């Protein structure tokens, strides 16, 4: 599903108007019809329901006014509040307002100095429609708007936002001061980026996308939401395939305190459909692995119980015959570990997943020493703190522009970036995939190790780095959703493993 900013959507609409000769009033009527269809599906019966509509002066308000007329025809008890300076009203807004006035609709002008009167009236609403600004909000509002938004948020009636909740930036999800908190947001035409990125996502509630009655030429928008349709990327398995057909992954992971990271990563490779996995660990933790499907190989370690320069000969030997390298979980970040990671990545020619402590090896000088075509076969999976270290930034700045941070690094250095968090963003510098799954229960130790193993498994089965990273994020989040069905607080990483097989089937 394509994802756009408000500005991109307006550009697509103008293109369609010019090429198809569509009237903006006709499109507004289509939008209103789709809005009413969603309301029927979510809040039926509408007849007799007290539906109060907050309408701004722009085309978002015009959509609300047109919907008000259609709701009146269905027998709803509609009340419209006109907010903002009417002299700024768009032509389409004014046309729909004139029709409502001729119908004798219940219209009130919102005076910011008399909001207590509006509050009293709104308390009688069964449903409130936010058609104030939509995608037109860009960070600044006139005095009184904040008080109105806070007033709406205090009410008990559910709120439905048209296109984007008022106060949410449709391009970034930013909320400067406050925003209306909707139970449902009806995205017109295409899904809006600001409704997927926090904190805007927390205000959007359930996102629904409706068409506008004409095709949108959105092929140039290289931004998509990843849903269950991404499972179609999985390659077919031939009946005569064998374990060697589905990839042999070498996992280089673990240290004295983090044996679990290596085990979780290795198990995720197998649950993700990988044919074989060899897990190389410091010899001091080898005895902590019970016999199972993993091929565990002890490797010489340092006095600190980590991999070091004395590990390199054996590790380089283990690279032979492997299809994918997964490196980083639980390794530690000592100088010797960094040298191990850099040495292996320098000599490895195949696809690689670099996570956690392995990311510490990706210094600017090292990255420059590795050919670009090799870096493009890498998938890195940083959380915001690790992304901040890679970009000499800070976690808050990364989270403020997750799409930009992931895309920018991928474009500059070549690897696919899977920026973990809410939501996880996967980018290769040209295309962006935004994940639709996951919950706060995944904010626990070990879940990142599972994502690394999943990504490696998909690479081993032939997926390109971008698709492998995006699909792994989807499956990882979906497994967390299923594992957390009985409660997300207290979810453990290992709880997710058994659900991966169910998702991938």
Short mmCIF file of C-alpha atoms in Angstrom, two decimals:
data_model
loop_
_atom_site.label_atom_id
_atom_site.label_comp_id
_atom_site.label_asym_id
_atom_site.label_seq_id
_atom_site.Cartn_x
_atom_site.Cartn_y
_atom_site.Cartn_z
CA UNK A 1 0.00 0.00 0.00
CA UNK A 2 1.47 3.35 -1.08
CA UNK A 3 2.15 5.95 1.62
CA UNK A 4 2.24 9.68 0.86
CA UNK A 5 2.62 13.03 2.53
CA UNK A 6 -0.15 15.59 2.27
CA UNK A 7 1.85 17.59 -0.26
CA UNK A 8 2.38 14.51 -2.43
CA UNK A 9 -1.32 13.70 -2.31
CA UNK A 10 -2.26 17.21 -3.41
CA UNK A 11 0.19 16.94 -6.30
CA UNK A 12 -1.31 13.59 -7.37
CA UNK A 13 -4.80 15.06 -7.23
CA UNK A 14 -3.83 18.08 -9.31
CA UNK A 15 -2.22 15.77 -11.86
CA UNK A 16 -5.43 13.76 -12.08
CA UNK A 17 -7.55 16.89 -12.38
CA UNK A 18 -5.42 18.13 -15.28
CA UNK A 19 -5.20 14.79 -17.11
CA UNK A 20 -8.76 13.55 -16.55
CA UNK A 21 -10.62 16.86 -16.51
CA UNK A 22 -12.13 16.04 -13.13
CA UNK A 23 -13.97 18.68 -11.16
CA UNK A 24 -12.70 19.23 -7.64
CA UNK A 25 -16.32 19.42 -6.47
CA UNK A 26 -16.99 15.98 -7.95
CA UNK A 27 -13.94 14.60 -6.16
CA UNK A 28 -15.12 16.19 -2.91
CA UNK A 29 -18.49 14.54 -3.39
CA UNK A 30 -16.75 11.19 -3.93
CA UNK A 31 -14.73 11.73 -0.75
CA UNK A 32 -17.88 12.51 1.21
CA UNK A 33 -19.57 9.36 -0.09
CA UNK A 34 -16.59 7.24 0.98
CA UNK A 35 -16.56 8.89 4.41
CA UNK A 36 -20.23 8.07 4.90
CA UNK A 37 -19.67 4.48 3.73
CA UNK A 38 -17.00 4.03 6.41
CA UNK A 39 -19.27 5.56 9.05
CA UNK A 40 -22.02 3.14 8.06
CA UNK A 41 -19.67 0.22 8.47
CA UNK A 42 -18.22 1.35 11.78
CA UNK A 43 -21.11 3.11 13.56
CA UNK A 44 -24.38 1.84 12.06
CA UNK A 45 -27.20 2.58 12.38
CA UNK A 46 -26.66 6.24 11.49
CA UNK A 47 -30.33 7.18 11.44
CA UNK A 48 -31.12 9.26 14.50
CA UNK A 49 -27.46 9.33 15.58
CA UNK A 50 -26.22 12.73 16.76
CA UNK A 51 -23.22 13.40 14.52
CA UNK A 52 -21.37 16.66 15.14
CA UNK A 53 -18.95 17.85 12.46
CA UNK A 54 -16.08 20.29 13.07
CA UNK A 55 -15.41 21.90 9.68
CA UNK A 56 -12.44 24.10 8.84
CA UNK A 57 -12.28 26.63 5.99
CA UNK A 58 -10.30 24.50 3.54
CA UNK A 59 -11.11 21.48 1.41
CA UNK A 60 -10.90 19.18 4.43
CA UNK A 61 -13.75 21.17 5.89
CA UNK A 62 -15.47 20.97 2.50
CA UNK A 63 -15.29 17.17 2.68
CA UNK A 64 -16.94 17.37 6.08
CA UNK A 65 -19.67 19.70 4.83
CA UNK A 66 -20.45 17.44 1.87
CA UNK A 67 -20.56 14.45 4.22
CA UNK A 68 -22.93 16.39 6.50
CA UNK A 69 -25.44 16.74 3.65
CA UNK A 70 -25.26 13.02 2.84
CA UNK A 71 -25.67 12.12 6.51
CA UNK A 72 -28.77 14.33 6.70
CA UNK A 73 -30.23 12.35 3.80
CA UNK A 74 -29.72 9.18 5.83
CA UNK A 75 -31.66 10.57 8.77
CA UNK A 76 -28.72 11.38 11.03
CA UNK A 77 -29.09 14.32 13.43
CA UNK A 78 -26.24 16.45 12.11
CA UNK A 79 -24.82 19.58 13.66
CA UNK A 80 -21.98 21.48 11.94
CA UNK A 81 -19.52 23.78 13.68
CA UNK A 82 -17.79 26.25 11.36
CA UNK A 83 -14.25 26.89 12.59
CA UNK A 84 -11.77 29.41 11.22
CA UNK A 85 -12.08 32.58 9.21
CA UNK A 86 -14.80 32.19 6.58
CA UNK A 87 -13.11 34.69 4.23
CA UNK A 88 -10.36 32.09 3.84
CA UNK A 89 -12.80 29.38 2.80
CA UNK A 90 -11.94 27.50 -0.38
CA UNK A 91 -14.31 27.70 -3.32
CA UNK A 92 -15.41 24.09 -2.85
CA UNK A 93 -15.93 24.63 0.87
CA UNK A 94 -18.10 27.66 0.21
CA UNK A 95 -20.21 25.81 -2.36
CA UNK A 96 -21.00 22.97 0.06
CA UNK A 97 -21.72 25.43 2.87
CA UNK A 98 -24.20 27.30 0.67
CA UNK A 99 -26.06 24.03 -0.03
CA UNK A 100 -26.27 23.22 3.68
CA UNK A 101 -27.61 26.68 4.42
CA UNK A 102 -30.33 26.22 1.78
CA UNK A 103 -31.24 22.92 3.43
CA UNK A 104 -31.60 24.67 6.76
CA UNK A 105 -28.91 22.55 8.40
CA UNK A 106 -27.94 23.18 12.02
CA UNK A 107 -24.85 25.39 11.65
CA UNK A 108 -22.87 27.15 14.37
CA UNK A 109 -19.84 29.41 14.14
CA UNK A 110 -17.12 28.55 16.64
CA UNK A 111 -15.98 31.61 18.54
CA UNK A 112 -12.73 30.81 20.32
CA UNK A 113 -13.70 33.21 23.05
CA UNK A 114 -16.87 31.23 23.80
CA UNK A 115 -15.62 27.64 23.70
CA UNK A 116 -17.46 26.73 26.87
CA UNK A 117 -20.70 27.00 24.90
CA UNK A 118 -19.33 24.73 22.19
CA UNK A 119 -18.25 22.20 24.78
CA UNK A 120 -21.73 22.01 26.22
CA UNK A 121 -23.18 21.37 22.78
CA UNK A 122 -20.55 18.79 21.82
CA UNK A 123 -21.22 16.75 24.96
CA UNK A 124 -24.52 15.66 23.38
CA UNK A 125 -22.76 14.16 20.33
CA UNK A 126 -22.77 10.41 19.67
CA UNK A 127 -19.99 10.85 17.12
CA UNK A 128 -17.64 13.74 16.25
CA UNK A 129 -16.09 14.26 12.82
CA UNK A 130 -12.77 16.14 12.70
CA UNK A 131 -12.76 17.87 9.30
CA UNK A 132 -10.83 20.90 10.48
CA UNK A 133 -7.46 20.88 8.72
CA UNK A 134 -6.62 17.36 7.52
CA UNK A 135 -3.27 17.34 5.75
CA UNK A 136 -3.16 21.14 5.75
CA UNK A 137 -1.58 21.37 9.20
CA UNK A 138 2.14 22.10 9.02
CA UNK A 139 3.07 23.10 12.54
CA UNK A 140 1.48 26.43 13.38
CA UNK A 141 -2.04 27.37 14.46
CA UNK A 142 -3.79 30.58 15.38
CA UNK A 143 -4.67 31.25 18.98
CA UNK A 144 -7.64 29.23 20.22
CA UNK A 145 -7.06 26.06 18.18
CA UNK A 146 -5.14 24.33 20.94
CA UNK A 147 -7.96 24.98 23.40
CA UNK A 148 -10.46 23.55 20.90
CA UNK A 149 -8.40 20.39 20.38
CA UNK A 150 -8.02 19.84 24.12
CA UNK A 151 -11.75 20.38 24.52
CA UNK A 152 -12.52 17.68 21.93
CA UNK A 153 -10.12 15.27 23.62
CA UNK A 154 -11.98 15.65 26.91
CA UNK A 155 -15.26 14.46 25.39
CA UNK A 156 -16.53 10.89 25.61
CA UNK A 157 -17.82 10.55 22.04
CA UNK A 158 -15.57 8.77 19.51
CA UNK A 159 -13.82 11.04 17.03
CA UNK A 160 -13.34 10.26 13.34
CA UNK A 161 -10.65 12.30 11.58
CA UNK A 162 -10.83 13.05 7.87
CA UNK A 163 -7.43 12.38 6.25
CA UNK A 164 -5.32 13.35 9.30
CA UNK A 165 -6.17 14.35 12.88
CA UNK A 166 -5.95 18.08 13.44
CA UNK A 167 -2.57 18.93 14.96
CA UNK A 168 -0.68 16.05 13.29
CA UNK A 169 1.85 16.85 10.57
CA UNK A 170 0.90 14.60 7.65
CA UNK A 171 4.52 14.30 6.49
CA UNK A 172 6.32 13.58 9.77
CA UNK A 173 3.74 12.60 12.37
CA UNK A 174 4.97 15.51 14.48
CA UNK A 175 2.65 17.02 17.07
CA UNK A 176 3.90 20.45 18.07
CA UNK A 177 1.68 21.14 21.07
CA UNK A 178 -1.39 18.93 21.01
CA UNK A 179 -3.60 17.14 18.51
CA UNK A 180 -7.07 15.69 18.32
CA UNK A 181 -7.03 12.02 19.32
CA UNK A 182 -9.19 10.09 16.90
CA UNK A 183 -10.56 6.59 17.27
CA UNK A 184 -10.54 6.27 13.48
CA UNK A 185 -8.87 8.18 10.64
CA UNK A 186 -10.24 7.97 7.10
CA UNK A 187 -7.32 8.43 4.70
CA UNK A 188 -8.61 9.79 1.39
CA UNK A 189 -6.99 8.29 -1.70
CA UNK A 190 -3.79 7.00 -0.11
CA UNK A 191 -2.43 6.38 3.37
CA UNK A 192 -0.78 9.44 4.93
CA UNK A 193 2.73 9.07 6.33
CA UNK A 194 2.01 11.19 9.40
CA UNK A 195 -0.68 8.71 10.46
CA UNK A 196 1.95 5.95 10.65
CA UNK A 197 4.75 7.75 12.46
CA UNK A 198 4.64 8.51 16.17
CA UNK A 199 3.38 10.58 17.86
CA UNK A 200 0.86 11.11 15.04
CA UNK A 201 0.11 7.40 14.89
CA UNK A 202 -1.10 7.49 18.48
CA UNK A 203 -3.60 10.19 17.49
CA UNK A 204 -4.85 8.52 14.31
CA UNK A 205 -6.38 5.46 15.93
CA UNK A 206 -7.46 2.89 13.36
CA UNK A 207 -6.40 3.86 9.83
CA UNK A 208 -8.81 3.21 6.96
CA UNK A 209 -8.01 4.05 3.33
CA UNK A 210 -10.74 4.85 0.80
CA UNK A 211 -10.49 5.56 -2.93
CA UNK A 212 -11.67 8.82 -4.47
CA UNK A 213 -13.35 7.34 -7.51
CA UNK A 214 -10.45 7.69 -9.92
CA UNK A 215 -7.01 6.06 -10.33
CA UNK A 216 -3.99 7.78 -8.82
CA UNK A 217 -0.70 7.60 -10.71
CA UNK A 218 1.38 6.94 -7.59
CA UNK A 219 4.08 4.77 -9.14
CA UNK A 220 6.64 7.48 -8.47
CA UNK A 221 5.99 7.26 -4.72
CA UNK A 222 8.62 4.81 -3.45
CA UNK A 223 7.14 4.46 0.02
CA UNK A 224 4.91 1.54 1.05
CA UNK A 225 3.25 0.02 4.08
CA UNK A 226 4.22 -3.63 4.58
CA UNK A 227 1.27 -5.91 5.25
CA UNK A 228 0.45 -9.60 4.81
CA UNK A 229 0.72 -9.28 1.03
CA UNK A 230 4.51 -9.18 1.50
CA UNK A 231 4.39 -12.90 2.27
CA UNK A 232 3.99 -13.37 -1.49
CA UNK A 233 7.67 -12.45 -1.80
CA UNK A 234 8.59 -15.82 -0.33
CA UNK A 235 9.98 -18.14 -3.01
CA UNK A 236 8.14 -21.34 -3.80
CA UNK A 237 9.68 -24.50 -2.35
CA UNK A 238 10.09 -27.38 -4.75
CA UNK A 239 9.01 -30.81 -3.43
CA UNK A 240 12.48 -32.16 -4.11
CA UNK A 241 14.34 -29.35 -2.31
CA UNK A 242 16.68 -30.18 0.58
CA UNK A 243 18.39 -28.39 3.45
CA UNK A 244 21.14 -27.12 1.20
CA UNK A 245 18.58 -25.47 -1.06
CA UNK A 246 17.39 -23.01 1.55
CA UNK A 247 20.64 -21.47 2.65
CA UNK A 248 23.35 -22.18 5.21
CA UNK A 249 23.82 -19.24 7.58
CA UNK A 250 26.86 -18.62 9.73
CA UNK A 251 25.89 -16.79 12.92
CA UNK A 252 28.82 -15.12 14.70
CA UNK A 253 27.47 -14.11 18.07
CA UNK A 254 27.65 -14.34 21.84
CA UNK A 255 30.08 -13.63 24.66
CA UNK A 256 30.47 -14.66 28.30
CA UNK A 257 27.34 -12.80 29.38
CA UNK A 258 25.23 -13.19 26.26
CA UNK A 259 24.95 -16.80 25.17
CA UNK A 260 21.20 -16.35 24.72
CA UNK A 261 21.66 -13.83 21.92
CA UNK A 262 23.47 -16.42 19.81
CA UNK A 263 20.88 -19.12 20.56
CA UNK A 264 17.89 -16.91 19.73
CA UNK A 265 19.46 -15.72 16.50
CA UNK A 266 20.27 -19.27 15.39
CA UNK A 267 16.82 -20.59 16.21
CA UNK A 268 15.22 -17.69 14.30
CA UNK A 269 17.17 -18.67 11.19
CA UNK A 270 15.63 -22.14 11.33
CA UNK A 271 12.13 -20.89 12.17
CA UNK A 272 12.47 -18.44 9.26
CA UNK A 273 12.97 -21.31 6.83
CA UNK A 274 16.75 -21.43 6.67
CA UNK A 275 18.08 -24.86 5.71
CA UNK A 276 21.09 -24.97 8.04
CA UNK A 277 22.71 -22.72 10.60
CA UNK A 278 26.16 -22.82 12.16
CA UNK A 279 26.58 -20.73 15.29
CA UNK A 280 30.15 -19.68 16.10
CA UNK A 281 30.53 -18.75 19.77
CA UNK A 282 33.39 -18.14 22.22
CA UNK A 283 34.51 -21.52 23.57
CA UNK A 284 33.70 -20.53 27.15
CA UNK A 285 29.95 -20.57 26.49
CA UNK A 286 29.90 -23.59 24.18
CA UNK A 287 28.82 -25.92 27.02
CA UNK A 288 25.71 -23.79 27.62
CA UNK A 289 24.15 -24.97 24.35
CA UNK A 290 22.09 -28.14 24.67
CA UNK A 291 22.03 -30.55 21.73
CA UNK A 292 19.44 -29.49 19.15
CA UNK A 293 19.18 -28.48 15.50
CA UNK A 294 21.87 -25.79 15.75
CA UNK A 295 25.42 -26.59 14.69
CA UNK A 296 27.38 -24.88 17.46
CA UNK A 297 31.12 -24.41 16.99
CA UNK A 298 33.44 -23.26 19.83
CA UNK A 299 35.93 -20.59 18.82
CA UNK A 300 39.06 -19.43 20.73
CA UNK A 301 38.23 -16.51 22.98
CA UNK A 302 39.88 -13.65 24.83
CA UNK A 303 40.38 -13.53 28.61
CA UNK A 304 37.20 -11.46 28.76
CA UNK A 305 35.19 -14.26 27.17
CA UNK A 306 34.68 -12.57 23.81
CA UNK A 307 35.85 -13.24 20.31
CA UNK A 308 39.20 -11.66 19.48
CA UNK A 309 42.12 -11.75 17.09
CA UNK A 310 42.86 -15.31 18.16
CA UNK A 311 39.42 -16.29 16.83
CA UNK A 312 39.99 -15.12 13.28
CA UNK A 313 41.66 -18.16 11.77
CA UNK A 314 38.83 -20.48 12.77
CA UNK A 315 36.13 -17.96 11.91
CA UNK A 316 37.50 -17.37 8.41
CA UNK A 317 37.53 -21.13 7.93
CA UNK A 318 33.87 -21.30 8.94
CA UNK A 319 32.92 -18.80 6.22
CA UNK A 320 33.63 -21.42 3.57
CA UNK A 321 30.50 -23.01 2.14
CA UNK A 322 28.12 -20.57 3.80
CA UNK A 323 25.47 -18.54 1.99
CA UNK A 324 24.75 -15.82 4.56
CA UNK A 325 26.68 -14.19 7.42
CA UNK A 326 24.80 -12.91 10.47
CA UNK A 327 27.06 -11.09 12.88
CA UNK A 328 26.77 -9.01 16.02
CA UNK A 329 24.25 -10.26 18.61
CA UNK A 330 25.83 -10.36 22.07
CA UNK A 331 29.44 -9.98 20.86
CA UNK A 332 30.43 -7.03 23.02
CA UNK A 333 32.07 -3.86 21.74
CA UNK A 334 35.71 -4.22 22.70
CA UNK A 335 38.49 -3.23 20.32
CA UNK A 336 39.21 -6.89 19.58
CA UNK A 337 35.57 -7.60 18.73
CA UNK A 338 35.55 -4.65 16.33
CA UNK A 339 38.62 -6.07 14.58
CA UNK A 340 36.94 -9.47 14.26
CA UNK A 341 33.80 -7.97 12.71
CA UNK A 342 35.76 -5.79 10.30
CA UNK A 343 38.00 -8.67 9.24
CA UNK A 344 35.07 -10.98 8.50
CA UNK A 345 33.08 -8.33 6.65
CA UNK A 346 36.12 -7.36 4.59
CA UNK A 347 36.62 -10.90 3.32
CA UNK A 348 32.97 -11.96 3.03
CA UNK A 349 31.44 -11.51 -0.44
CA UNK A 350 27.89 -12.73 0.18
CA UNK A 351 24.85 -11.19 1.87
CA UNK A 352 25.27 -10.24 5.51
CA UNK A 353 23.12 -9.08 8.40
CA UNK A 354 24.89 -6.80 10.86
CA UNK A 355 23.21 -6.15 14.18
CA UNK A 356 23.77 -4.95 17.71
CA UNK A 357 27.45 -4.93 18.73
CA UNK A 358 28.50 -5.67 15.15
CA UNK A 359 27.35 -2.17 14.20
CA UNK A 360 30.15 -0.71 16.32
CA UNK A 361 32.59 -1.86 13.64
CA UNK A 362 31.00 0.31 10.96
CA UNK A 363 33.22 3.34 11.34
CA UNK A 364 33.47 5.84 8.52
CA UNK A 365 37.00 4.75 7.63
CA UNK A 366 36.03 1.09 7.57
CA UNK A 367 32.95 1.70 5.44
CA UNK A 368 35.04 3.62 2.94
CA UNK A 369 37.46 0.71 2.73
CA UNK A 370 34.73 -1.71 1.61
CA UNK A 371 33.58 -1.56 -2.04
CA UNK A 372 30.06 -0.18 -2.54
CA UNK A 373 28.80 -3.27 -4.37
CA UNK A 374 29.70 -5.36 -1.31
CA UNK A 375 28.03 -2.93 1.10
CA UNK A 376 24.84 -3.16 -0.94
CA UNK A 377 24.62 -6.83 0.00
CA UNK A 378 24.49 -5.92 3.69
CA UNK A 379 21.43 -5.42 5.87
CA UNK A 380 22.00 -3.47 9.08
CA UNK A 381 19.41 -3.53 11.87
CA UNK A 382 20.06 -0.65 14.30
CA UNK A 383 17.75 0.64 17.00
CA UNK A 384 17.53 4.47 17.29
CA UNK A 385 20.48 4.66 19.69
CA UNK A 386 22.70 2.66 17.35
CA UNK A 387 21.46 4.67 14.38
CA UNK A 388 22.38 7.83 16.24
CA UNK A 389 25.93 6.55 16.79
CA UNK A 390 26.25 5.66 13.11
CA UNK A 391 25.10 9.12 12.03
CA UNK A 392 26.71 11.21 14.80
CA UNK A 393 23.23 12.26 15.86
CA UNK A 394 21.02 11.54 18.85
CA UNK A 395 18.10 9.13 19.32
CA UNK A 396 15.52 11.91 19.55
CA UNK A 397 16.57 13.31 16.18
CA UNK A 398 16.50 9.84 14.62
CA UNK A 399 12.98 9.19 15.90
CA UNK A 400 11.84 12.62 14.74
CA UNK A 401 12.65 11.60 11.15
CA UNK A 402 12.82 7.81 11.03
CA UNK A 403 12.28 7.62 7.28
CA UNK A 404 14.89 10.28 6.59
CA UNK A 405 17.45 8.74 8.93
CA UNK A 406 17.14 5.26 7.42
CA UNK A 407 16.98 6.45 3.82
CA UNK A 408 19.82 8.92 4.23
CA UNK A 409 22.26 6.38 5.63
CA UNK A 410 21.31 3.78 3.03
CA UNK A 411 21.74 6.28 0.23
CA UNK A 412 25.11 7.46 1.54
CA UNK A 413 26.67 4.10 2.35
CA UNK A 414 24.79 1.43 0.41
CA UNK A 415 23.45 -1.13 2.91
CA UNK A 416 19.77 -1.73 3.47
CA UNK A 417 18.79 -0.17 6.80
CA UNK A 418 16.18 -1.80 9.01
CA UNK A 419 15.63 0.92 11.60
CA UNK A 420 13.96 -0.86 14.51
CA UNK A 421 11.27 0.82 16.56
CA UNK A 422 7.71 1.99 16.20
CA UNK A 423 7.24 1.64 13.34
CA UNK A 424 10.23 -0.24 11.91
CA UNK A 425 11.42 1.41 8.69
CA UNK A 426 13.35 -0.47 6.00
CA UNK A 427 15.12 1.55 3.30
CA UNK A 428 17.71 1.14 0.56
CA UNK A 429 18.12 4.81 -0.36
CA UNK A 430 15.48 4.72 -3.10
CA UNK A 431 12.56 2.78 -1.63
CA UNK A 432 11.05 2.73 1.85
CA UNK A 433 8.94 0.07 3.54
CA UNK A 434 7.07 0.96 6.74
CA UNK A 435 6.09 -1.97 8.93
CA UNK A 436 2.48 -2.44 10.02
CA UNK A 437 2.98 -4.98 12.82
CA UNK A 438 4.41 -5.11 16.33
CA UNK A 439 3.63 -3.87 19.83
CA UNK A 440 5.34 -2.64 22.98
CA UNK A 441 5.81 -6.22 24.20
CA UNK A 442 8.68 -6.50 21.69
CA UNK A 443 10.61 -3.87 23.64
CA UNK A 444 12.51 -6.55 25.52
CA UNK A 445 15.92 -8.20 25.36
CA UNK A 446 16.45 -10.72 22.59
CA UNK A 447 13.81 -9.66 20.10
CA UNK A 448 16.44 -7.93 17.97
CA UNK A 449 18.42 -11.18 17.82
CA UNK A 450 15.35 -12.91 16.39
CA UNK A 451 14.96 -10.19 13.75
CA UNK A 452 18.60 -10.72 12.73
CA UNK A 453 18.08 -14.46 12.35
CA UNK A 454 14.85 -13.98 10.38
CA UNK A 455 16.53 -11.58 7.98
CA UNK A 456 19.41 -14.00 7.45
CA UNK A 457 16.98 -16.85 6.79
CA UNK A 458 15.18 -14.88 4.09
CA UNK A 459 18.44 -13.82 2.46
CA UNK A 460 19.48 -17.47 2.39
CA UNK A 461 16.26 -18.33 0.57
CA UNK A 462 17.03 -15.88 -2.19
CA UNK A 463 15.27 -12.65 -1.26
CA UNK A 464 16.99 -9.38 -2.11
CA UNK A 465 18.30 -7.42 0.90
CA UNK A 466 15.49 -4.83 0.83
CA UNK A 467 12.71 -7.40 0.66
CA UNK A 468 14.42 -9.65 3.21
CA UNK A 469 14.68 -6.81 5.72
CA UNK A 470 11.12 -5.57 5.19
CA UNK A 471 9.53 -9.01 5.31
CA UNK A 472 11.56 -10.02 8.35
CA UNK A 473 10.32 -6.91 10.15
CA UNK A 474 6.73 -7.76 9.24
CA UNK A 475 6.98 -11.40 10.36
CA UNK A 476 8.87 -10.40 13.52
CA UNK A 477 6.18 -7.88 14.47
CA UNK A 478 3.34 -10.24 13.60
CA UNK A 479 4.90 -12.97 15.74
CA UNK A 480 5.02 -10.46 18.58
CA UNK A 481 1.36 -9.62 18.04
CA UNK A 482 0.36 -13.29 18.17
CA UNK A 483 2.60 -14.04 21.15
CA UNK A 484 1.22 -10.99 22.95
CA UNK A 485 -2.43 -11.84 22.36
CA UNK A 486 -2.79 -12.86 26.02
CA UNK A 487 -0.75 -9.94 27.27
CA UNK A 488 2.09 -7.83 25.94
CA UNK A 489 3.59 -6.87 29.26
CA UNK A 490 5.99 -9.64 30.24
CA UNK A 491 6.38 -10.98 26.70
CA UNK A 492 9.74 -12.75 26.22
CA UNK A 493 11.66 -12.89 22.96
CA UNK A 494 11.54 -16.67 22.91
CA UNK A 495 7.73 -16.55 23.01
CA UNK A 496 7.77 -15.28 19.43
CA UNK A 497 9.76 -18.13 17.90
CA UNK A 498 6.98 -20.69 17.63
CA UNK A 499 4.65 -18.26 15.86
CA UNK A 500 7.08 -17.60 13.00
CA UNK A 501 6.38 -20.98 11.45
CA UNK A 502 2.63 -20.33 11.63
CA UNK A 503 3.02 -16.99 9.81
CA UNK A 504 5.33 -18.26 7.08
CA UNK A 505 3.56 -21.62 6.65
#
